[in-house]
């Protein structure tokens, strides 16, 4: 897992930019407007996201249109998979334990 990706996504405005770009590509001005940022602030955040490989820009005349790159999110998903497996195993053990408690409770109620 790339630490630069995690670091870039840790900043709230950058995470909001990623959320906006999930829907469709946007220009710097559109991002700034939707997040109520000044354009230089939005550009700075986009530069960090670009350096981390999260977004890419296409030049269209005098505009830069930003979109998400899928690779960092695939890497993040692969990294998280190990934790999903861990938590699924823990939840399965908890479920088994709770079922055993239910059976014991049911047996105790029948004995009374």
C-alpha positions as YAML, in Angstrom:
chain: A
units: angstrom
residues:
- id: 1
  name: UNK
  ca: [0.00, 0.00, 0.00]
- id: 2
  name: UNK
  ca: [1.37, 3.36, -1.04]
- id: 3
  name: UNK
  ca: [1.75, 5.67, 1.97]
- id: 4
  name: UNK
  ca: [1.54, 8.71, -0.33]
- id: 5
  name: UNK
  ca: [-1.99, 7.71, -1.31]
- id: 6
  name: UNK
  ca: [-3.06, 7.34, 2.31]
- id: 7
  name: UNK
  ca: [-1.43, 10.63, 3.25]
- id: 8
  name: UNK
  ca: [-3.10, 12.47, 0.38]
- id: 9
  name: UNK
  ca: [-6.53, 11.05, 1.25]
- id: 10
  name: UNK
  ca: [-6.13, 11.91, 4.94]
- id: 11
  name: UNK
  ca: [-6.74, 15.61, 4.30]
- id: 12
  name: UNK
  ca: [-10.50, 16.36, 4.39]
- id: 13
  name: UNK
  ca: [-10.62, 18.67, 1.35]
- id: 14
  name: UNK
  ca: [-8.70, 16.17, -0.77]
- id: 15
  name: UNK
  ca: [-11.04, 13.39, 0.30]
- id: 16
  name: UNK
  ca: [-13.99, 15.60, -0.65]
- id: 17
  name: UNK
  ca: [-12.41, 16.19, -4.06]
- id: 18
  name: UNK
  ca: [-12.12, 12.43, -4.57]
- id: 19
  name: UNK
  ca: [-15.78, 12.04, -3.61]
- id: 20
  name: UNK
  ca: [-16.76, 14.68, -6.18]
- id: 21
  name: UNK
  ca: [-14.67, 13.04, -8.89]
- id: 22
  name: UNK
  ca: [-16.32, 9.67, -8.25]
- id: 23
  name: UNK
  ca: [-19.36, 10.99, -10.08]
- id: 24
  name: UNK
  ca: [-17.61, 12.47, -13.12]
- id: 25
  name: UNK
  ca: [-14.55, 14.49, -14.20]
- id: 26
  name: UNK
  ca: [-14.51, 18.14, -13.17]
- id: 27
  name: UNK
  ca: [-12.48, 21.26, -13.85]
- id: 28
  name: UNK
  ca: [-10.52, 23.03, -11.13]
- id: 29
  name: UNK
  ca: [-13.11, 25.82, -11.14]
- id: 30
  name: UNK
  ca: [-16.00, 23.39, -10.70]
- id: 31
  name: UNK
  ca: [-14.24, 21.68, -7.81]
- id: 32
  name: UNK
  ca: [-13.42, 25.00, -6.16]
- id: 33
  name: UNK
  ca: [-17.01, 26.17, -6.54]
- id: 34
  name: UNK
  ca: [-18.58, 23.00, -5.17]
- id: 35
  name: UNK
  ca: [-16.24, 22.91, -2.16]
- id: 36
  name: UNK
  ca: [-16.34, 26.67, -1.67]
- id: 37
  name: UNK
  ca: [-12.58, 26.97, -1.99]
- id: 38
  name: UNK
  ca: [-10.52, 29.54, -3.82]
- id: 39
  name: UNK
  ca: [-9.17, 28.20, -7.09]
- id: 40
  name: UNK
  ca: [-5.51, 28.29, -5.91]
- id: 41
  name: UNK
  ca: [-6.46, 26.17, -2.89]
- id: 42
  name: UNK
  ca: [-8.25, 23.64, -5.08]
- id: 43
  name: UNK
  ca: [-5.26, 23.55, -7.45]
- id: 44
  name: UNK
  ca: [-2.89, 22.88, -4.56]
- id: 45
  name: UNK
  ca: [-5.01, 19.96, -3.34]
- id: 46
  name: UNK
  ca: [-5.29, 18.60, -6.88]
- id: 47
  name: UNK
  ca: [-1.51, 18.81, -7.28]
- id: 48
  name: UNK
  ca: [-1.05, 16.67, -4.14]
- id: 49
  name: UNK
  ca: [-3.63, 14.16, -5.41]
- id: 50
  name: UNK
  ca: [-1.92, 14.10, -8.80]
- id: 51
  name: UNK
  ca: [1.54, 13.55, -7.27]
- id: 52
  name: UNK
  ca: [0.09, 10.63, -5.29]
- id: 53
  name: UNK
  ca: [-1.27, 9.17, -8.54]
- id: 54
  name: UNK
  ca: [-4.90, 9.48, -7.46]
- id: 55
  name: UNK
  ca: [-6.06, 11.90, -10.15]
- id: 56
  name: UNK
  ca: [-5.03, 12.78, -13.66]
- id: 57
  name: UNK
  ca: [-5.65, 15.93, -15.65]
- id: 58
  name: UNK
  ca: [-6.51, 16.36, -19.29]
- id: 59
  name: UNK
  ca: [-5.98, 19.72, -20.89]
- id: 60
  name: UNK
  ca: [-8.90, 21.08, -22.87]
- id: 61
  name: UNK
  ca: [-8.04, 24.51, -24.30]
- id: 62
  name: UNK
  ca: [-7.37, 26.62, -21.21]
- id: 63
  name: UNK
  ca: [-9.03, 24.21, -18.75]
- id: 64
  name: UNK
  ca: [-7.69, 21.23, -16.85]
- id: 65
  name: UNK
  ca: [-10.25, 18.49, -16.39]
- id: 66
  name: UNK
  ca: [-9.52, 16.13, -13.51]
- id: 67
  name: UNK
  ca: [-10.62, 12.52, -13.16]
- id: 68
  name: UNK
  ca: [-9.78, 9.64, -10.83]
- id: 69
  name: UNK
  ca: [-7.19, 7.02, -11.72]
- id: 70
  name: UNK
  ca: [-8.37, 3.49, -10.82]
- id: 71
  name: UNK
  ca: [-4.98, 1.97, -9.90]
- id: 72
  name: UNK
  ca: [-4.55, 3.49, -6.41]
- id: 73
  name: UNK
  ca: [-8.05, 2.39, -5.46]
- id: 74
  name: UNK
  ca: [-7.39, -1.16, -6.64]
- id: 75
  name: UNK
  ca: [-4.23, -1.19, -4.52]
- id: 76
  name: UNK
  ca: [-6.18, 0.15, -1.56]
- id: 77
  name: UNK
  ca: [-8.86, -2.49, -2.06]
- id: 78
  name: UNK
  ca: [-6.22, -5.24, -2.24]
- id: 79
  name: UNK
  ca: [-4.63, -3.95, 0.98]
- id: 80
  name: UNK
  ca: [-7.99, -3.82, 2.74]
- id: 81
  name: UNK
  ca: [-8.86, -7.37, 1.65]
- id: 82
  name: UNK
  ca: [-6.52, -8.79, 4.29]
- id: 83
  name: UNK
  ca: [-8.41, -6.88, 6.96]
- id: 84
  name: UNK
  ca: [-11.77, -7.96, 5.56]
- id: 85
  name: UNK
  ca: [-10.73, -11.59, 5.87]
- id: 86
  name: UNK
  ca: [-9.52, -11.00, 9.43]
- id: 87
  name: UNK
  ca: [-12.79, -9.34, 10.48]
- id: 88
  name: UNK
  ca: [-14.94, -11.94, 8.71]
- id: 89
  name: UNK
  ca: [-13.14, -14.67, 10.65]
- id: 90
  name: UNK
  ca: [-13.69, -12.80, 13.91]
- id: 91
  name: UNK
  ca: [-17.36, -12.21, 13.17]
- id: 92
  name: UNK
  ca: [-17.79, -15.88, 12.25]
- id: 93
  name: UNK
  ca: [-16.27, -16.92, 15.60]
- id: 94
  name: UNK
  ca: [-18.54, -14.46, 17.39]
- id: 95
  name: UNK
  ca: [-21.54, -15.83, 15.51]
- id: 96
  name: UNK
  ca: [-20.58, -19.40, 16.49]
- id: 97
  name: UNK
  ca: [-20.22, -18.33, 20.12]
- id: 98
  name: UNK
  ca: [-23.59, -16.56, 20.13]
- id: 99
  name: UNK
  ca: [-25.28, -19.60, 18.57]
- id: 100
  name: UNK
  ca: [-23.81, -21.81, 21.29]
- id: 101
  name: UNK
  ca: [-25.14, -19.42, 23.93]
- id: 102
  name: UNK
  ca: [-28.60, -19.57, 22.33]
- id: 103
  name: UNK
  ca: [-28.54, -23.37, 22.35]
- id: 104
  name: UNK
  ca: [-27.49, -23.43, 26.03]
- id: 105
  name: UNK
  ca: [-30.20, -20.93, 26.92]
- id: 106
  name: UNK
  ca: [-32.80, -22.98, 25.04]
- id: 107
  name: UNK
  ca: [-31.63, -26.21, 26.78]
- id: 108
  name: UNK
  ca: [-31.76, -24.54, 30.20]
- id: 109
  name: UNK
  ca: [-35.28, -23.26, 29.55]
- id: 110
  name: UNK
  ca: [-36.45, -26.76, 28.58]
- id: 111
  name: UNK
  ca: [-35.00, -28.24, 31.78]
- id: 112
  name: UNK
  ca: [-36.94, -25.84, 33.98]
...
